[in-house]
Amino acid sequence: MSIRSIFFFFLLFFLGFFFYQFVYVSQNPHIPSSVQKQKKPVHILIISSWRSGSSFLGQIFNHHQDVFYLFEPGHSIWMRFRKEGATLLHYLVRDLIHSLFTCDVSSLQQYLPRGGKQISEMSFFSESRALCSPPSCSGYIPSGGFDRQKCFYRCKNATLDKMAEACTKYSHVVMKTVRIFDLSVLLPLFRDPALDLRILHLVRDPRAVASSRKYFSLSVDDRIVLKGFIGNNNIASTQVMEKICNAQLAINKLAMAAVPVLHDRYMLIRHEDLALEPVKNVKDIYEFVGLKMSDDMERWIHNITHGEDKEKRGFMTFSRQSSKVVQKWRTTMDFKNVKEIQHVCKDAMEHFGYLPVKSIKEQKNMTLDLIL
Ligand SMILES: *[C@@H]1O[C@H](CO)[C@@H](O)[C@H](O)[C@H]1NC(C)=O
Ligand SMILES: *[C@@H]1O[C@H](CO)[C@@H](O)[C@H](O)[C@H]1NC(C)=O
Ligand SMILES: *[C@@H]1O[C@H](CO)[C@@H](O)[C@H](O)[C@H]1NC(C)=O
């Protein structure tokens, strides 16, 4: 072969390769753009407590095309070990999250009710856009927005093997959990060179949390939080709130003390700040984890935080006037109950900048700002 034919051979090969890249990659919108770059993935854990807006923050990640998002994987562990306490289950939840960050689904399979063959064994699978898209689910290709109802019916047969495959295709793996009460349990994850972990710690005014918890049945979870406590419901819910407040405070204090380990890897977010200035705060959060905010994404965030309930499907209605939601507890909650929560959560409220009310008049006076 002459030098010239070798040259033409290579020229043809490269042209063919670029043509393939152009046609295949640019025509296939379901390959997240990040995969084409092949960088080391970023692992993001949202830690929070019940009714604190973590589903909302999770959805903001779920909507991003570079994110593989799982809603509350620790739920399967808590449902499996209902008689145990949160302190023991921490470690199982931590190890499960660790495996899932590396796209290993084998431990999750052990906790699921039928051996973890299909994603429908996970209670909240249809909350995850990535689980509802190829390669996890090829039967349903979301177009014009992700529809969890359609996903629920069309993707329930998808396997966990496919889920693991899908997980490796994204630049960011994100999970949220309300089941970690102690940050020290998570610290070993920062030492694993396979992980690039960021923690987003989301807190909310305890009075709003307590008020919102009333509308949800959390008795199984509460029993695990209090480990077996069975008694008067009102006492139990105040005790749960006390435990949650102390845990949120301790998590933040440890994060501040562990600055060398957690440098640039821990971010505190108040739900109220997110609700009152969603676009600005989401931009900061995205920057912290290295995600780009598109114009379309910005419009979507504005839409879901300023409209009336548009998206009623699924149990998470996050499309509403989020600035109104922040103050809602002040009109719905008994002053007596407010005082109880302010008492058991005093330190956490002071630390995170939530001002107490001294009278029912102050509670109902909406011009009085209670957030520092
Ligand atoms: C899921 O599997 C069941 C049982 O094999 C089958 O009857 C059903 O049609 C499947 N559903 C979808 C959406 O593929
Ligand atoms: C925002 O809401 C409007 C009106 O409902 C809708 O037409 C538009 O598509 C939405 N935009 C995004 C990016 O979701
Ligand atoms: C409500 O609070 C504002 C701000 O502190 C105060 O100026 C106003 O007098 C209060 N209104 C009533 C009815 O107490």
Coordinates of C-alpha atoms and ligand atoms in Angstrom, one line a residue:
M1 CA 0.0 0.0 0.0
S2 CA 1.3 3.4 -0.8
I3 CA 1.5 6.2 1.7
R4 CA -1.3 7.9 -0.2
S5 CA -3.8 5.0 0.1
I6 CA -3.0 4.7 3.9
F7 CA -3.7 8.4 4.2
F8 CA -7.0 8.1 2.4
F9 CA -7.9 5.1 4.5
F10 CA -7.4 7.1 7.7
L11 CA -9.2 10.1 6.2
L12 CA -12.2 7.9 5.4
F13 CA -12.1 6.3 8.8
F14 CA -12.1 9.6 10.6
L15 CA -14.8 11.1 8.4
G16 CA -17.0 8.1 9.1
F17 CA -16.4 8.4 12.8
F18 CA -17.3 12.0 12.9
F19 CA -20.4 11.4 10.7
Y20 CA -21.5 8.7 13.2
Q21 CA -21.0 11.0 16.2
F22 CA -22.9 13.8 14.5
V23 CA -25.8 11.7 13.4
Y24 CA -26.1 9.4 16.4
V25 CA -25.2 11.7 19.3
S26 CA -27.0 14.8 17.9
Q27 CA -30.1 12.9 16.9
N28 CA -30.4 11.1 20.2
P29 CA -31.6 13.6 22.8
H30 CA -31.9 10.9 25.5
I31 CA -28.1 10.6 25.9
P32 CA -27.4 13.2 28.5
S33 CA -24.9 15.7 27.2
S34 CA -22.5 15.0 30.1
V35 CA -22.0 11.4 29.0
Q36 CA -20.3 12.7 25.9
K37 CA -17.7 14.4 28.1
Q38 CA -17.0 11.4 30.3
K39 CA -16.0 13.2 33.5
K40 CA -16.0 11.6 37.0
P41 CA -19.5 11.7 38.3
V42 CA -20.6 14.0 41.1
H43 CA -22.6 12.5 44.0
I44 CA -25.1 14.7 45.8
L45 CA -27.0 13.8 48.9
I46 CA -29.9 16.0 50.1
I47 CA -30.4 15.5 53.8
S48 CA -33.4 16.9 55.5
S49 CA -36.4 15.9 57.6
W50 CA -40.0 15.1 56.7
R51 CA -42.1 17.9 55.3
S52 CA -39.2 20.3 54.9
G53 CA -39.3 20.8 51.1
S54 CA -36.8 18.1 50.2
S55 CA -39.1 16.6 47.6
F56 CA -39.3 20.0 46.0
L57 CA -35.5 20.4 46.0
G58 CA -35.2 16.8 44.7
Q59 CA -37.5 17.6 41.8
I60 CA -35.4 20.5 40.8
F61 CA -32.5 18.1 40.3
N62 CA -34.8 15.4 38.8
H63 CA -35.7 17.8 36.1
H64 CA -32.1 18.4 34.9
Q65 CA -31.1 16.2 32.0
D66 CA -27.7 15.4 33.4
V67 CA -29.1 14.1 36.7
F68 CA -29.9 10.5 37.8
Y69 CA -32.2 11.1 40.7
L70 CA -33.5 8.6 43.3
F71 CA -36.2 9.6 45.7
E72 CA -35.7 8.3 49.2
P73 CA -34.0 4.9 48.7
G74 CA -33.7 4.4 52.5
H75 CA -37.5 4.0 52.6
S76 CA -37.1 0.3 51.7
I77 CA -34.8 -0.3 54.7
W78 CA -37.2 1.4 57.2
M79 CA -40.1 -0.5 55.9
R80 CA -38.2 -3.7 56.2
F81 CA -37.0 -3.1 59.8
R82 CA -40.0 -1.4 61.4
K83 CA -39.1 -2.5 64.9
E84 CA -35.6 -1.0 64.9
G85 CA -34.6 2.5 65.7
A86 CA -33.2 5.2 63.5
T87 CA -29.8 5.1 65.1
L88 CA -29.1 1.5 64.0
L89 CA -30.7 1.9 60.6
H90 CA -28.5 4.9 59.8
Y91 CA -25.7 2.6 58.9
L92 CA -27.8 0.5 56.6
V93 CA -29.1 3.6 54.9
R94 CA -25.6 5.1 54.6
D95 CA -24.2 1.9 53.0
L96 CA -27.1 1.6 50.6
I97 CA -26.7 5.2 49.5
H98 CA -22.9 4.5 49.1
S99 CA -23.6 1.5 46.8
L100 CA -26.2 3.4 44.8
F101 CA -23.9 6.3 44.2
T102 CA -21.5 3.9 42.5
C103 CA -24.5 2.4 40.5
D104 CA -24.4 -0.9 42.4
V105 CA -28.0 -2.0 43.0
S106 CA -27.3 -5.4 44.6
S107 CA -27.8 -4.2 48.2
L108 CA -31.0 -2.4 47.3
Q109 CA -32.3 -5.6 45.8
Q110 CA -32.0 -7.3 49.2
Y111 CA -34.3 -4.8 50.8
L112 CA -37.0 -4.8 48.2
P113 CA -40.1 -7.0 48.8
R114 CA -39.8 -9.4 45.9
G115 CA -36.0 -9.7 45.5
G116 CA -35.6 -6.5 43.6
K117 CA -36.3 -7.7 40.1
Q118 CA -38.3 -4.8 38.9
I119 CA -38.2 -1.1 39.7
S120 CA -41.9 -1.2 40.7
E121 CA -40.8 -2.8 44.0
M122 CA -39.5 0.6 44.9
S123 CA -42.4 2.7 46.3
F124 CA -41.4 5.9 44.6
F125 CA -39.8 4.8 41.3
S126 CA -42.0 6.9 39.1
E127 CA -40.7 10.1 40.8
S128 CA -37.5 9.6 39.0
R129 CA -37.2 10.9 35.5
A130 CA -34.1 8.9 34.7
L131 CA -35.8 5.6 35.7
C132 CA -38.6 6.5 33.3
S133 CA -36.2 7.2 30.4
P134 CA -34.0 4.9 28.2
P135 CA -32.0 2.9 28.9
S136 CA -33.9 2.2 32.2
C137 CA -37.3 2.1 30.6
S138 CA -37.4 1.9 26.8
G139 CA -41.2 1.5 26.6
Y140 CA -41.8 5.1 27.4
I141 CA -40.0 8.1 26.1
P142 CA -41.0 11.3 27.9
S143 CA -41.7 14.1 25.5
G144 CA -42.8 17.6 26.5
G145 CA -42.1 17.1 30.2
F146 CA -41.9 14.1 32.4
D147 CA -45.2 12.5 33.4
R148 CA -45.0 10.3 36.5
Q149 CA -48.4 8.8 36.0
K150 CA -47.5 7.5 32.5
C151 CA -44.2 6.3 33.8
F152 CA -45.9 4.4 36.6
Y153 CA -47.9 2.3 34.1
R154 CA -45.4 2.0 31.3
C155 CA -42.1 1.5 33.2
K156 CA -43.1 -0.7 36.1
N157 CA -41.5 -3.8 34.4
A158 CA -38.1 -2.2 34.0
T159 CA -35.4 -4.2 35.8
L160 CA -32.9 -3.1 38.4
D161 CA -30.1 -4.2 36.0
K162 CA -31.3 -1.6 33.5
M163 CA -31.5 0.9 36.4
A164 CA -27.9 0.3 37.2
E165 CA -27.0 0.7 33.5
A166 CA -28.9 4.0 33.4
C167 CA -27.2 5.3 36.5
T168 CA -23.7 5.1 34.8
K169 CA -24.8 7.4 32.0
Y170 CA -25.2 10.5 34.0
S171 CA -22.7 13.1 35.3
H172 CA -24.6 13.6 38.5
V173 CA -26.2 11.0 40.8
V174 CA -28.6 12.7 43.3
M175 CA -30.5 11.1 46.2
K176 CA -32.6 12.6 49.0
T177 CA -33.1 11.2 52.4
V178 CA -34.9 12.2 55.6
R179 CA -33.5 9.2 57.5
I180 CA -30.0 10.5 58.5
F181 CA -29.9 12.2 61.9
D182 CA -26.2 12.2 62.4
L183 CA -23.7 13.6 60.0
S184 CA -20.8 11.6 61.5
V185 CA -22.4 8.5 60.0
L186 CA -21.7 10.0 56.5
L187 CA -18.2 11.2 57.1
P188 CA -16.5 8.0 55.9
L189 CA -18.1 8.5 52.5
F190 CA -15.9 11.6 52.0
R191 CA -12.8 9.4 52.3
D192 CA -13.9 7.1 49.4
P193 CA -11.9 8.1 46.3
A194 CA -14.6 6.7 44.1
L195 CA -17.0 9.3 45.4
D196 CA -17.2 13.0 44.8
L197 CA -19.7 13.8 47.4
R198 CA -21.6 17.0 48.1
I199 CA -24.1 17.3 50.9
L200 CA -27.1 19.7 50.7
H201 CA -28.6 20.1 54.1
L202 CA -32.1 21.5 53.9
V203 CA -33.8 22.9 57.0
R204 CA -37.2 24.5 57.5
D205 CA -39.0 26.5 60.2
P206 CA -39.9 23.8 62.7
R207 CA -43.4 25.3 63.2
A208 CA -44.1 24.9 59.5
V209 CA -42.8 21.3 59.6
A210 CA -45.0 20.5 62.6
S211 CA -48.0 22.0 60.9
S212 CA -47.4 20.2 57.7
R213 CA -46.8 16.8 59.4
K214 CA -50.4 16.9 60.7
Y215 CA -51.7 16.2 57.2
F216 CA -49.5 13.1 56.7
S217 CA -49.5 9.7 58.3
L218 CA -46.0 9.2 59.5
S219 CA -46.7 6.8 62.4
V220 CA -44.4 4.0 61.1
D221 CA -41.6 6.5 60.6
D222 CA -42.3 8.2 64.0
R223 CA -42.0 4.8 65.8
I224 CA -38.6 4.2 64.2
V225 CA -37.5 7.8 65.1
L226 CA -38.6 7.3 68.7
K227 CA -37.7 3.5 68.7
G228 CA -40.8 1.8 69.9
F229 CA -42.4 4.6 71.8
I230 CA -46.1 4.1 71.9
G231 CA -48.2 6.6 73.7
N232 CA -50.3 9.7 73.3
N233 CA -50.0 10.9 69.6
N234 CA -49.6 14.5 70.6
I235 CA -46.7 13.8 73.0
A236 CA -45.1 11.6 70.3
S237 CA -45.3 14.2 67.6
T238 CA -43.7 16.8 69.9
Q239 CA -41.0 14.4 70.8
V240 CA -40.3 13.6 67.2
M241 CA -40.1 17.3 66.5
E242 CA -37.6 17.7 69.3
K243 CA -35.5 14.9 68.0
I244 CA -35.6 16.3 64.4
C245 CA -34.7 19.8 65.6
N246 CA -31.8 18.6 67.7
A247 CA -30.6 16.4 64.8
Q248 CA -30.6 19.3 62.3
L249 CA -28.8 21.5 64.7
A250 CA -26.1 18.9 65.4
I251 CA -25.6 18.2 61.7
N252 CA -25.0 21.8 61.0
K253 CA -22.7 22.3 64.0
L254 CA -20.6 19.2 63.1
A255 CA -20.4 20.4 59.5
M256 CA -19.0 23.8 60.7
A257 CA -16.6 22.0 63.0
A258 CA -15.4 19.6 60.3
V259 CA -14.5 22.3 57.8
P260 CA -11.2 20.8 56.6
V261 CA -13.1 17.6 55.6
L262 CA -16.2 19.2 54.4
H263 CA -14.6 22.2 52.7
D264 CA -16.7 23.1 49.7
R265 CA -18.7 19.9 50.1
Y266 CA -21.5 20.9 52.5
M267 CA -24.1 23.5 51.8
L268 CA -26.9 24.6 54.2
I269 CA -30.2 25.7 52.6
R270 CA -33.2 27.1 54.3
H271 CA -36.4 26.1 52.6
E272 CA -37.8 29.6 53.0
D273 CA -34.9 31.2 51.1
L274 CA -35.5 28.6 48.3
A275 CA -39.2 29.3 48.3
L276 CA -38.9 33.1 48.3
E277 CA -36.1 33.4 45.8
P278 CA -36.2 30.1 43.9
V279 CA -34.3 31.1 40.7
K280 CA -31.4 32.8 42.5
N281 CA -31.0 30.0 45.1
V282 CA -31.2 27.2 42.5
K283 CA -28.5 28.9 40.6
D284 CA -26.3 29.0 43.7
I285 CA -27.0 25.3 44.3
Y286 CA -26.3 24.3 40.7
E287 CA -23.0 26.2 40.8
F288 CA -22.1 24.4 44.1
V289 CA -22.6 21.0 42.4
G290 CA -21.4 21.9 38.9
L291 CA -24.6 21.8 37.0
K292 CA -25.6 24.3 34.3
M293 CA -28.8 26.2 34.5
S294 CA -30.5 26.5 31.1
D295 CA -32.9 29.3 30.2
D296 CA -35.7 26.7 29.9
M297 CA -34.9 25.4 33.3
E298 CA -35.0 28.9 34.7
R299 CA -38.5 29.4 33.2
W300 CA -39.6 26.1 34.5
I301 CA -38.5 26.9 38.1
H302 CA -40.2 30.2 37.9
N303 CA -43.4 28.5 36.6
I304 CA -43.6 25.9 39.3
T305 CA -43.1 28.3 42.1
H306 CA -45.4 31.1 40.9
G307 CA -48.4 29.3 39.4
E308 CA -51.5 27.9 41.0
D309 CA -51.6 24.1 41.4
K310 CA -51.0 23.0 37.8
E311 CA -49.5 19.6 38.4
K312 CA -51.8 17.7 40.6
R313 CA -50.7 14.3 39.4
G314 CA -48.7 12.3 41.9
F315 CA -48.5 13.0 45.6
M316 CA -46.2 15.9 45.2
T317 CA -47.9 19.1 44.2
F318 CA -45.1 21.5 44.0
S319 CA -46.6 23.9 41.6
R320 CA -48.0 26.7 43.7
Q321 CA -47.3 30.1 45.2
S322 CA -44.3 29.0 47.2
S323 CA -44.0 32.4 48.9
K324 CA -47.5 31.8 50.4
V325 CA -46.6 28.3 51.6
V326 CA -43.9 29.8 53.8
Q327 CA -46.4 31.6 56.0
K328 CA -49.2 29.1 56.0
W329 CA -48.6 27.7 59.5
R330 CA -49.3 31.1 61.0
T331 CA -52.9 30.9 60.0
T332 CA -53.5 27.1 60.6
M333 CA -51.7 26.3 63.8
D334 CA -52.9 26.6 67.4
F335 CA -50.9 29.1 69.4
K336 CA -50.6 26.4 72.2
N337 CA -48.9 24.0 69.7
V338 CA -46.7 26.9 68.4
K339 CA -45.5 27.5 71.9
E340 CA -44.7 23.8 72.4
I341 CA -42.7 23.6 69.2
Q342 CA -40.9 26.8 70.0
H343 CA -40.0 25.3 73.4
V344 CA -38.6 22.0 72.1
C345 CA -36.9 23.5 69.1
K346 CA -35.6 26.7 70.7
D347 CA -31.9 26.1 70.0
A348 CA -32.4 25.0 66.4
M349 CA -34.7 28.0 65.7
E350 CA -32.2 30.5 67.1
H351 CA -29.4 28.8 65.2
F352 CA -31.1 28.8 61.8
G353 CA -32.7 32.3 62.2
Y354 CA -36.4 31.6 62.9
L355 CA -37.9 34.1 65.4
P356 CA -40.3 33.0 68.0
V357 CA -43.8 34.6 68.5
K358 CA -44.8 35.7 72.0
S359 CA -48.5 36.0 71.4
I360 CA -51.3 34.9 69.2
K361 CA -51.4 38.5 67.9
E362 CA -47.8 38.2 66.8
Q363 CA -48.5 34.9 65.2
K364 CA -51.3 36.3 63.0
N365 CA -49.6 39.6 62.2
M366 CA -48.3 38.8 58.7
T367 CA -46.3 42.0 58.4
L368 CA -44.2 40.8 61.3
D369 CA -41.3 39.0 59.6
L370 CA -40.1 35.9 61.5
I371 CA -37.2 34.9 59.3
L372 CA -33.8 36.5 59.8
Ligands
LIG1 C1 -45.5 -6.2 32.6 O1 -45.4 -7.6 32.8 C2 -46.7 -8.2 32.9 C3 -46.4 -9.7 33.3 O2 -45.5 -10.3 32.5 C4 -47.4 -8.0 31.6 O3 -48.7 -8.6 31.7 C5 -47.6 -6.6 31.3 O4 -48.2 -6.4 30.1 C6 -46.2 -5.9 31.3 N1 -46.5 -4.4 31.3 C7 -45.8 -3.6 30.4 C8 -46.1 -2.2 30.5 O5 -44.9 -4.0 29.7
LIG2 C1 -44.6 27.9 31.9 O1 -46.0 28.0 32.0 C2 -46.6 28.4 30.8 C3 -48.1 28.7 31.0 O2 -48.7 27.6 31.7 C4 -46.4 27.3 29.7 O3 -47.0 27.7 28.5 C5 -44.9 27.1 29.5 O4 -44.7 26.1 28.6 C6 -44.2 26.9 30.8 N1 -42.8 26.9 30.6 C7 -42.0 26.0 31.1 C8 -40.5 26.1 30.7 O5 -42.3 25.0 31.8
LIG3 C1 -47.7 44.0 63.1 O1 -46.3 44.1 63.1 C2 -45.8 45.3 62.6 C3 -44.3 45.1 62.4 O2 -43.7 44.8 63.7 C4 -46.2 46.4 63.5 O3 -45.7 47.6 63.0 C5 -47.7 46.5 63.6 O4 -48.1 47.5 64.5 C6 -48.3 45.2 64.0 N1 -49.7 45.2 63.9 C7 -50.5 44.9 64.9 C8 -52.0 44.9 64.6 O5 -50.1 44.5 65.9

